[in-house]
PDB file of C-alpha atoms in Angstrom:
ATOM      1  CA  MET A 212     -97.059  -8.015 -21.292  1.00 34.00           C
ATOM      2  CA  SER A 213     -97.894  -5.821 -18.383  1.00 34.00           C
ATOM      3  CA  ALA A 214     -96.405  -2.419 -18.019  1.00 36.00           C
ATOM      4  CA  ALA A 215     -94.623  -3.409 -14.808  1.00 36.00           C
ATOM      5  CA  ASN A 216     -92.402  -5.849 -16.533  1.00 43.00           C
ATOM      6  CA  GLN A 217     -92.645  -4.482 -20.307  1.00 59.00           C
ATOM      7  CA  TRP A 218     -88.843  -3.984 -20.593  1.00 57.00           C
ATOM      8  CA  GLN A 219     -87.481  -6.607 -18.154  1.00 55.00           C
ATOM      9  CA  SER A 220     -85.817  -9.675 -19.669  1.00 49.00           C
ATOM     10  CA  PRO A 221     -86.440 -13.199 -18.267  1.00 46.00           C
ATOM     11  CA  GLY A 222     -82.829 -12.985 -16.968  1.00 49.00           C
ATOM     12  CA  ALA A 223     -83.454  -9.844 -14.746  1.00 55.00           C
ATOM     13  CA  GLY A 224     -82.567 -11.704 -11.574  1.00 56.00           C
ATOM     14  CA  GLN A 225     -84.245 -12.443  -8.284  1.00 59.00           C
ATOM     15  CA  ALA A 226     -86.250  -9.933  -6.415  1.00 59.00           C
ATOM     16  CA  GLY A 227     -83.844  -7.881  -4.060  1.00 78.00           C
ATOM     17  CA  THR A 228     -80.843  -8.693  -6.210  1.00 91.00           C
ATOM     18  CA  PRO A 229     -79.213  -5.464  -7.640  1.00 96.00           C
ATOM     19  CA  ALA A 230     -79.384  -5.022 -11.434  1.00 97.00           C
ATOM     20  CA  LEU A 231     -75.929  -3.873 -11.065  1.00 98.00           C
ATOM     21  CA  GLU A 232     -73.334  -3.928  -8.437  1.00 98.00           C
ATOM     22  CA  VAL A 233     -69.820  -2.322  -8.913  1.00 98.00           C
ATOM     23  CA  SER A 234     -67.108  -2.487  -6.202  1.00 97.00           C
ATOM     24  CA  ASN A 235     -63.804  -0.787  -6.226  1.00 97.00           C
ATOM     25  CA  LEU A 236     -63.659  -0.438 -10.033  1.00 97.00           C
ATOM     26  CA  GLU A 237     -60.361   0.867 -11.446  1.00 97.00           C
ATOM     27  CA  VAL A 238     -59.656   1.899 -15.064  1.00 97.00           C
ATOM     28  CA  ALA A 239     -56.394   3.029 -16.506  1.00 96.00           C
ATOM     29  CA  TYR A 240     -55.022   4.157 -19.761  1.00 95.00           C
ATOM     30  CA  GLY A 241     -51.344   3.180 -19.609  1.00 93.00           C
ATOM     31  CA  GLN A 242     -50.029   4.997 -16.608  1.00 91.00           C
ATOM     32  CA  VAL A 243     -52.952   7.305 -16.209  1.00 94.00           C
ATOM     33  CA  LYS A 244     -55.673   6.096 -13.836  1.00 95.00           C
ATOM     34  CA  ALA A 245     -58.945   7.369 -15.117  1.00 96.00           C
ATOM     35  CA  VAL A 246     -61.305   5.484 -12.515  1.00 97.00           C
ATOM     36  CA  ARG A 247     -60.198   5.087  -8.987  1.00 96.00           C
ATOM     37  CA  GLY A 248     -62.179   2.727  -6.675  1.00 96.00           C
ATOM     38  CA  VAL A 249     -65.663   3.456  -7.868  1.00 98.00           C
ATOM     39  CA  SER A 250     -68.507   1.507  -6.142  1.00 98.00           C
ATOM     40  CA  LEU A 251     -72.132   1.976  -7.090  1.00 98.00           C
ATOM     41  CA  THR A 252     -75.358   0.046  -7.375  1.00 98.00           C
ATOM     42  CA  VAL A 253     -78.475  -0.019  -9.387  1.00 98.00           C
ATOM     43  CA  GLY A 254     -81.429  -1.745  -8.080  1.00 97.00           C
ATOM     44  CA  GLN A 255     -83.999  -3.763  -9.930  1.00 96.00           C
ATOM     45  CA  GLY A 256     -86.161  -1.195 -11.852  1.00 96.00           C
ATOM     46  CA  GLU A 257     -84.228   1.881 -10.578  1.00 98.00           C
ATOM     47  CA  LEU A 258     -83.113   4.796 -12.422  1.00 98.00           C
ATOM     48  CA  VAL A 259     -79.767   6.122 -11.072  1.00 98.00           C
ATOM     49  CA  SER A 260     -77.760   9.081 -12.468  1.00 97.00           C
ATOM     50  CA  LEU A 261     -73.926   9.567 -12.427  1.00 97.00           C
ATOM     51  CA  ILE A 262     -72.940  13.179 -12.857  1.00 95.00           C
ATOM     52  CA  GLY A 263     -69.619  14.990 -12.846  1.00 92.00           C
ATOM     53  CA  SER A 264     -67.508  17.448 -14.725  1.00 88.00           C
ATOM     54  CA  ASN A 265     -65.870  16.529 -18.093  1.00 88.00           C
ATOM     55  CA  GLY A 266     -62.923  14.067 -17.575  1.00 89.00           C
ATOM     56  CA  ALA A 267     -64.278  12.929 -14.137  1.00 92.00           C
ATOM     57  CA  GLY A 268     -64.201   9.337 -15.345  1.00 95.00           C
ATOM     58  CA  LYS A 269     -67.922   8.708 -15.979  1.00 96.00           C
ATOM     59  CA  SER A 270     -67.654   7.490 -19.542  1.00 96.00           C
ATOM     60  CA  SER A 271     -64.820   5.184 -18.632  1.00 97.00           C
ATOM     61  CA  THR A 272     -66.915   3.719 -15.787  1.00 97.00           C
ATOM     62  CA  LEU A 273     -69.683   2.815 -18.159  1.00 97.00           C
ATOM     63  CA  LYS A 274     -67.325   1.321 -20.749  1.00 97.00           C
ATOM     64  CA  ALA A 275     -65.681  -0.703 -18.119  1.00 97.00           C
ATOM     65  CA  ILE A 276     -69.048  -2.191 -16.852  1.00 97.00           C
ATOM     66  CA  ALA A 277     -70.143  -2.801 -20.398  1.00 97.00           C
ATOM     67  CA  GLY A 278     -66.909  -4.679 -21.441  1.00 96.00           C
ATOM     68  CA  VAL A 279     -65.851  -2.139 -23.948  1.00 96.00           C
ATOM     69  CA  ILE A 280     -62.628  -1.602 -21.883  1.00 96.00           C
ATOM     70  CA  ARG A 281     -61.073  -4.039 -19.378  1.00 95.00           C
ATOM     71  CA  PRO A 282     -60.826  -2.714 -15.732  1.00 96.00           C
ATOM     72  CA  VAL A 283     -57.510  -3.136 -13.957  1.00 96.00           C
ATOM     73  CA  ALA A 284     -59.343  -3.873 -10.655  1.00 96.00           C
ATOM     74  CA  GLY A 285     -62.715  -4.248  -9.009  1.00 97.00           C
ATOM     75  CA  ALA A 286     -65.809  -6.360  -9.366  1.00 97.00           C
ATOM     76  CA  VAL A 287     -68.883  -5.988 -11.541  1.00 97.00           C
ATOM     77  CA  ASN A 288     -72.077  -8.072 -10.907  1.00 97.00           C
ATOM     78  CA  VAL A 289     -75.079  -8.022 -13.134  1.00 97.00           C
ATOM     79  CA  ALA A 290     -78.190  -9.408 -11.571  1.00 95.00           C
ATOM     80  CA  GLY A 291     -76.022 -11.136  -9.004  1.00 95.00           C
ATOM     81  CA  GLN A 292     -73.537 -12.816 -11.586  1.00 95.00           C
ATOM     82  CA  ALA A 293     -69.905 -11.780 -11.866  1.00 97.00           C
ATOM     83  CA  THR A 294     -69.156 -10.156 -15.230  1.00 96.00           C
ATOM     84  CA  GLN A 295     -65.989  -8.107 -14.776  1.00 90.00           C
ATOM     85  CA  GLY A 296     -63.493  -8.789 -17.578  1.00 89.00           C
ATOM     86  CA  LEU A 297     -66.175 -10.201 -19.963  1.00 93.00           C
ATOM     87  CA  PRO A 298     -66.001  -8.534 -23.561  1.00 94.00           C
ATOM     88  CA  SER A 299     -68.797  -6.426 -24.682  1.00 94.00           C
ATOM     89  CA  GLU A 300     -70.624  -8.995 -26.783  1.00 93.00           C
ATOM     90  CA  GLN A 301     -70.969 -11.389 -23.795  1.00 94.00           C
ATOM     91  CA  MET A 302     -72.221  -8.370 -21.657  1.00 96.00           C
ATOM     92  CA  VAL A 303     -75.109  -7.850 -24.144  1.00 95.00           C
ATOM     93  CA  GLU A 304     -75.943 -11.458 -23.871  1.00 92.00           C
ATOM     94  CA  ARG A 305     -76.079 -10.932 -20.020  1.00 94.00           C
ATOM     95  CA  GLY A 306     -78.473  -8.014 -20.511  1.00 95.00           C
ATOM     96  CA  VAL A 307     -76.406  -4.953 -20.467  1.00 97.00           C
ATOM     97  CA  ALA A 308     -76.880  -2.327 -23.159  1.00 97.00           C
ATOM     98  CA  LEU A 309     -74.712   0.760 -23.613  1.00 96.00           C
ATOM     99  CA  VAL A 310     -76.048   3.732 -25.463  1.00 96.00           C
ATOM    100  CA  PRO A 311     -72.669   5.470 -25.959  1.00 92.00           C
ATOM    101  CA  GLU A 312     -71.718   9.067 -26.054  1.00 91.00           C
ATOM    102  CA  GLY A 313     -71.954  10.577 -29.538  1.00 85.00           C
ATOM    103  CA  ARG A 314     -74.495   7.796 -30.458  1.00 83.00           C
ATOM    104  CA  MET A 315     -72.131   5.763 -32.776  1.00 90.00           C
ATOM    105  CA  ILE A 316     -74.860   4.767 -35.168  1.00 91.00           C
ATOM    106  CA  PHE A 317     -73.998   3.182 -38.445  1.00 91.00           C
ATOM    107  CA  ALA A 318     -74.309   6.078 -40.734  1.00 94.00           C
ATOM    108  CA  ASP A 319     -74.243   4.211 -44.088  1.00 93.00           C
ATOM    109  CA  GLN A 320     -77.061   1.609 -42.840  1.00 95.00           C
ATOM    110  CA  THR A 321     -80.729   2.304 -42.904  1.00 97.00           C
ATOM    111  CA  VAL A 322     -82.607   2.940 -39.593  1.00 97.00           C
ATOM    112  CA  GLU A 323     -84.080  -0.451 -39.783  1.00 96.00           C
ATOM    113  CA  ASP A 324     -80.668  -2.093 -40.409  1.00 95.00           C
ATOM    114  CA  ASN A 325     -79.292  -0.335 -37.336  1.00 95.00           C
ATOM    115  CA  LEU A 326     -82.183  -1.825 -35.210  1.00 96.00           C
ATOM    116  CA  TYR A 327     -81.527  -5.250 -36.394  1.00 94.00           C
ATOM    117  CA  LEU A 328     -77.978  -4.875 -35.525  1.00 93.00           C
ATOM    118  CA  GLY A 329     -79.053  -4.078 -31.876  1.00 94.00           C
ATOM    119  CA  ALA A 330     -81.126  -7.261 -31.912  1.00 94.00           C
ATOM    120  CA  TYR A 331     -78.191  -9.289 -33.331  1.00 90.00           C
ATOM    121  CA  THR A 332     -77.588 -11.544 -30.326  1.00 88.00           C
ATOM    122  CA  ARG A 333     -81.404 -12.396 -30.212  1.00 92.00           C
ATOM    123  CA  ILE A 334     -81.666 -13.104 -33.877  1.00 90.00           C
ATOM    124  CA  LYS A 335     -78.824 -15.582 -33.405  1.00 86.00           C
ATOM    125  CA  LYS A 336     -80.954 -17.252 -30.897  1.00 89.00           C
ATOM    126  CA  ASN A 337     -83.847 -17.395 -33.201  1.00 90.00           C
ATOM    127  CA  ASP A 338     -86.087 -15.035 -31.105  1.00 90.00           C
ATOM    128  CA  LYS A 339     -87.907 -13.656 -34.172  1.00 90.00           C
ATOM    129  CA  ALA A 340     -91.057 -13.209 -32.491  1.00 92.00           C
ATOM    130  CA  GLY A 341     -89.720 -11.242 -29.631  1.00 93.00           C
ATOM    131  CA  VAL A 342     -87.658  -9.109 -31.872  1.00 94.00           C
ATOM    132  CA  ALA A 343     -90.673  -8.312 -34.103  1.00 94.00           C
ATOM    133  CA  GLU A 344     -92.541  -7.443 -30.709  1.00 94.00           C
ATOM    134  CA  ASP A 345     -89.829  -5.054 -29.702  1.00 95.00           C
ATOM    135  CA  PHE A 346     -89.544  -3.558 -33.112  1.00 96.00           C
ATOM    136  CA  GLU A 347     -93.304  -2.396 -32.668  1.00 95.00           C
ATOM    137  CA  LYS A 348     -92.521  -1.250 -29.154  1.00 95.00           C
ATOM    138  CA  VAL A 349     -89.592   0.979 -30.172  1.00 96.00           C
ATOM    139  CA  TYR A 350     -91.450   2.334 -33.179  1.00 96.00           C
ATOM    140  CA  HIS A 351     -94.355   3.272 -30.789  1.00 95.00           C
ATOM    141  CA  LEU A 352     -91.892   5.012 -28.488  1.00 95.00           C
ATOM    142  CA  PHE A 353     -90.242   6.794 -31.457  1.00 96.00           C
ATOM    143  CA  PRO A 354     -92.691   7.143 -34.375  1.00 96.00           C
ATOM    144  CA  ARG A 355     -90.207   9.352 -36.219  1.00 95.00           C
ATOM    145  CA  LEU A 356     -87.982   6.232 -36.443  1.00 97.00           C
ATOM    146  CA  HIS A 357     -90.883   4.213 -38.191  1.00 96.00           C
ATOM    147  CA  GLU A 358     -91.576   7.166 -40.626  1.00 96.00           C
ATOM    148  CA  ARG A 359     -87.734   7.061 -41.529  1.00 95.00           C
ATOM    149  CA  ARG A 360     -87.076   3.273 -41.302  1.00 95.00           C
ATOM    150  CA  THR A 361     -85.796   3.074 -44.762  1.00 96.00           C
ATOM    151  CA  GLN A 362     -83.643   6.144 -44.583  1.00 95.00           C
ATOM    152  CA  VAL A 363     -79.922   6.001 -44.428  1.00 96.00           C
ATOM    153  CA  ALA A 364     -79.102   6.822 -40.688  1.00 95.00           C
ATOM    154  CA  GLY A 365     -76.542   9.384 -41.431  1.00 93.00           C
ATOM    155  CA  SER A 366     -79.287  11.530 -42.998  1.00 95.00           C
ATOM    156  CA  LEU A 367     -81.154  11.800 -39.761  1.00 94.00           C
ATOM    157  CA  SER A 368     -81.004  14.865 -37.524  1.00 94.00           C
ATOM    158  CA  GLY A 369     -79.117  14.662 -34.215  1.00 94.00           C
ATOM    159  CA  GLY A 370     -82.236  14.103 -32.162  1.00 94.00           C
ATOM    160  CA  GLU A 371     -83.480  11.364 -34.534  1.00 95.00           C
ATOM    161  CA  GLN A 372     -79.969   9.728 -34.369  1.00 96.00           C
ATOM    162  CA  GLN A 373     -80.175   9.726 -30.599  1.00 95.00           C
ATOM    163  CA  MET A 374     -83.566   8.262 -30.784  1.00 96.00           C
ATOM    164  CA  LEU A 375     -82.104   5.485 -33.034  1.00 96.00           C
ATOM    165  CA  ALA A 376     -79.187   4.821 -30.567  1.00 96.00           C
ATOM    166  CA  LEU A 377     -81.764   4.414 -27.626  1.00 96.00           C
ATOM    167  CA  ALA A 378     -83.996   2.175 -29.707  1.00 97.00           C
ATOM    168  CA  ARG A 379     -81.004   0.100 -30.859  1.00 97.00           C
ATOM    169  CA  GLY A 380     -80.023  -0.477 -27.298  1.00 96.00           C
ATOM    170  CA  LEU A 381     -83.593  -1.501 -26.309  1.00 97.00           C
ATOM    171  CA  LEU A 382     -83.622  -4.165 -29.273  1.00 96.00           C
ATOM    172  CA  SER A 383     -81.167  -6.242 -27.216  1.00 94.00           C
ATOM    173  CA  ARG A 384     -83.799  -6.365 -24.571  1.00 95.00           C
ATOM    174  CA  PRO A 385     -81.471  -5.290 -21.829  1.00 96.00           C
ATOM    175  CA  THR A 386     -82.066  -5.909 -17.941  1.00 95.00           C
ATOM    176  CA  LEU A 387     -79.780  -2.756 -17.644  1.00 98.00           C
ATOM    177  CA  LEU A 388     -79.758   0.137 -19.968  1.00 98.00           C
ATOM    178  CA  MET A 389     -76.651   2.475 -19.582  1.00 98.00           C
ATOM    179  CA  ILE A 390     -76.915   5.808 -21.448  1.00 97.00           C
ATOM    180  CA  ASP A 391     -73.918   8.011 -21.928  1.00 96.00           C
ATOM    181  CA  GLU A 392     -74.581  11.875 -22.303  1.00 92.00           C
ATOM    182  CA  MET A 393     -77.975  11.680 -23.953  1.00 92.00           C
ATOM    183  CA  SER A 394     -78.450  15.386 -24.280  1.00 92.00           C
ATOM    184  CA  LEU A 395     -74.964  16.001 -25.829  1.00 89.00           C
ATOM    185  CA  GLY A 396     -75.446  18.451 -28.883  1.00 87.00           C
ATOM    186  CA  LEU A 397     -79.260  18.292 -28.874  1.00 89.00           C
ATOM    187  CA  ALA A 398     -81.573  21.207 -28.989  1.00 90.00           C
ATOM    188  CA  PRO A 399     -83.672  21.986 -25.896  1.00 93.00           C
ATOM    189  CA  ARG A 400     -86.891  20.786 -27.502  1.00 92.00           C
ATOM    190  CA  VAL A 401     -85.428  17.459 -28.389  1.00 93.00           C
ATOM    191  CA  ILE A 402     -84.000  16.912 -24.843  1.00 94.00           C
ATOM    192  CA  ASP A 403     -87.529  17.715 -23.616  1.00 93.00           C
ATOM    193  CA  THR A 404     -88.879  14.920 -25.706  1.00 92.00           C
ATOM    194  CA  LEU A 405     -86.294  12.252 -24.709  1.00 94.00           C
ATOM    195  CA  PHE A 406     -86.176  12.592 -20.989  1.00 95.00           C
ATOM    196  CA  PRO A 407     -89.893  11.716 -20.601  1.00 95.00           C
ATOM    197  CA  VAL A 408     -89.158   8.620 -22.611  1.00 95.00           C
ATOM    198  CA  ILE A 409     -86.336   7.620 -20.193  1.00 96.00           C
ATOM    199  CA  SER A 410     -88.744   8.106 -17.349  1.00 96.00           C
ATOM    200  CA  GLN A 411     -91.309   5.907 -19.118  1.00 95.00           C
ATOM    201  CA  LEU A 412     -88.742   3.159 -19.655  1.00 96.00           C
ATOM    202  CA  ASN A 413     -88.054   3.121 -16.190  1.00 97.00           C
ATOM    203  CA  ASP A 414     -91.564   3.284 -15.015  1.00 96.00           C
ATOM    204  CA  GLU A 415     -92.033   0.052 -17.182  1.00 94.00           C
ATOM    205  CA  GLY A 416     -89.504  -1.912 -15.149  1.00 95.00           C
ATOM    206  CA  LEU A 417     -86.172  -1.107 -17.017  1.00 97.00           C
ATOM    207  CA  SER A 418     -83.185  -0.494 -14.664  1.00 98.00           C
ATOM    208  CA  ILE A 419     -81.247   2.529 -16.004  1.00 98.00           C
ATOM    209  CA  LEU A 420     -77.752   4.019 -15.321  1.00 98.00           C
ATOM    210  CA  LEU A 421     -77.690   7.581 -16.725  1.00 98.00           C
ATOM    211  CA  VAL A 422     -74.558   9.556 -17.254  1.00 96.00           C
ATOM    212  CA  GLU A 423     -75.538  13.154 -18.261  1.00 92.00           C
ATOM    213  CA  GLN A 424     -73.926  16.505 -18.421  1.00 87.00           C
ATOM    214  CA  MET A 425     -77.227  18.216 -17.669  1.00 89.00           C
ATOM    215  CA  ALA A 426     -77.069  17.417 -13.911  1.00 91.00           C
ATOM    216  CA  ARG A 427     -80.461  19.087 -13.148  1.00 91.00           C
ATOM    217  CA  LEU A 428     -82.462  17.021 -15.576  1.00 92.00           C
ATOM    218  CA  ALA A 429     -80.567  13.894 -14.581  1.00 94.00           C
ATOM    219  CA  MET A 430     -81.403  14.414 -10.912  1.00 94.00           C
ATOM    220  CA  GLN A 431     -85.112  15.347 -11.595  1.00 94.00           C
ATOM    221  CA  VAL A 432     -85.590  11.815 -13.367  1.00 96.00           C
ATOM    222  CA  SER A 433     -83.334   9.562 -11.102  1.00 97.00           C
ATOM    223  CA  SER A 434     -84.067   8.354  -7.666  1.00 97.00           C
ATOM    224  CA  ARG A 435     -80.483   8.402  -6.582  1.00 98.00           C
ATOM    225  CA  THR A 436     -77.275  10.056  -7.877  1.00 97.00           C
ATOM    226  CA  TYR A 437     -73.536   9.578  -7.788  1.00 97.00           C
ATOM    227  CA  VAL A 438     -71.278  12.385  -8.272  1.00 95.00           C
ATOM    228  CA  MET A 439     -67.775  11.712  -9.678  1.00 94.00           C
ATOM    229  CA  GLU A 440     -64.561  13.976  -9.433  1.00 92.00           C
ATOM    230  CA  ASN A 441     -61.122  13.041 -10.582  1.00 93.00           C
ATOM    231  CA  GLY A 442     -62.068   9.546 -11.150  1.00 96.00           C
ATOM    232  CA  SER A 443     -63.651   8.972  -7.729  1.00 96.00           C
ATOM    233  CA  ILE A 444     -67.094   9.194  -6.134  1.00 96.00           C
ATOM    234  CA  PHE A 445     -67.086  12.152  -3.840  1.00 91.00           C
ATOM    235  CA  ALA A 446     -71.038  12.294  -3.143  1.00 93.00           C
ATOM    236  CA  GLU A 447     -73.984   9.982  -3.396  1.00 95.00           C
ATOM    237  CA  GLY A 448     -77.453   9.692  -2.092  1.00 96.00           C
ATOM    238  CA  PRO A 449     -81.075  10.422  -2.960  1.00 97.00           C
ATOM    239  CA  SER A 450     -81.300  12.820  -5.987  1.00 96.00           C
ATOM    240  CA  ALA A 451     -83.553  15.208  -4.107  1.00 94.00           C
ATOM    241  CA  GLU A 452     -81.197  15.583  -1.248  1.00 94.00           C
ATOM    242  CA  LEU A 453     -78.136  15.861  -3.335  1.00 93.00           C
ATOM    243  CA  ALA A 454     -79.732  18.708  -5.321  1.00 91.00           C
ATOM    244  CA  ARG A 455     -79.783  20.741  -1.950  1.00 90.00           C
ATOM    245  CA  ASP A 456     -76.133  19.698  -1.151  1.00 90.00           C
ATOM    246  CA  PRO A 457     -74.077  23.093  -1.351  1.00 88.00           C
ATOM    247  CA  ARG A 458     -71.158  21.210  -3.045  1.00 83.00           C
ATOM    248  CA  VAL A 459     -73.279  19.804  -5.714  1.00 86.00           C
ATOM    249  CA  MET A 460     -75.378  23.082  -6.217  1.00 82.00           C
ATOM    250  CA  GLU A 461     -72.351  25.145  -6.717  1.00 78.00           C
ATOM    251  CA  ALA A 462     -70.420  22.782  -8.885  1.00 74.00           C
ATOM    252  CA  TYR A 463     -73.156  21.378 -11.106  1.00 74.00           C
ATOM    253  CA  LEU A 464     -76.426  23.245 -10.586  1.00 71.00           C
ATOM    254  CA  GLY A 465     -75.267  26.777 -11.070  1.00 62.00           C
ATOM    255  CA  LYS A 466     -76.416  27.909  -7.597  1.00 58.00           C
ATOM    256  CA  SER A 467     -74.541  29.641  -4.921  1.00 49.00           C
ATOM    257  CA  ALA A 468     -73.704  27.412  -1.751  1.00 43.00           C
ATOM    258  CA  THR A 469     -75.129  30.344   0.163  1.00 42.00           C
TER     259      THR A 469
END
């Protein structure tokens, strides 16, 4: 398998069709509207970041795309196919994997059992050879997981648990990987280890939507960035350009607009 399509699933879609296209997405919790008319795209093989302050609606956007929560309005297309309203298990089968905020590993299960759970839909389809191949790939990406494969996942460090959450997402062999707050609670040296892995996965053909509190790092690894505020997108564009936008610099990069 060549590096160019190492992480692409056969269902990745036709050339030129976005991996993800979201239009006018709205999410509400009772009477409170958390996401207001969000529209965004992720191209095939593109790494896009979504930044914003706490409570801006970033995680709710990812959850609605992934089918964890049901949007009240809007359209979600994955590889050109309408998917809005589908439950999360069907979204996984459509090629969407969410690495959730807080990692959400199964602490009382072993590392290897957590990975098998990530590959559950593929195991149901009897893709044993493909699953075995991807186990080798994630162990190559994260050698520490191979060393600790028989350990209970709850005994891992925070950084190791984040590696496990990423690897579990990859075991579904997604066409689109969505990562929510990867750096949350991690030491700088661990963050410096994980971000190059995200870039490598993208270089190998995987489409990625990255929600990240560390805006500077997110914008360094992504080609384009969307900025959310109060449930809406208020800025978007090439990451290098937005990093020089006075509004973004002052609010998220710790620089004065002057």
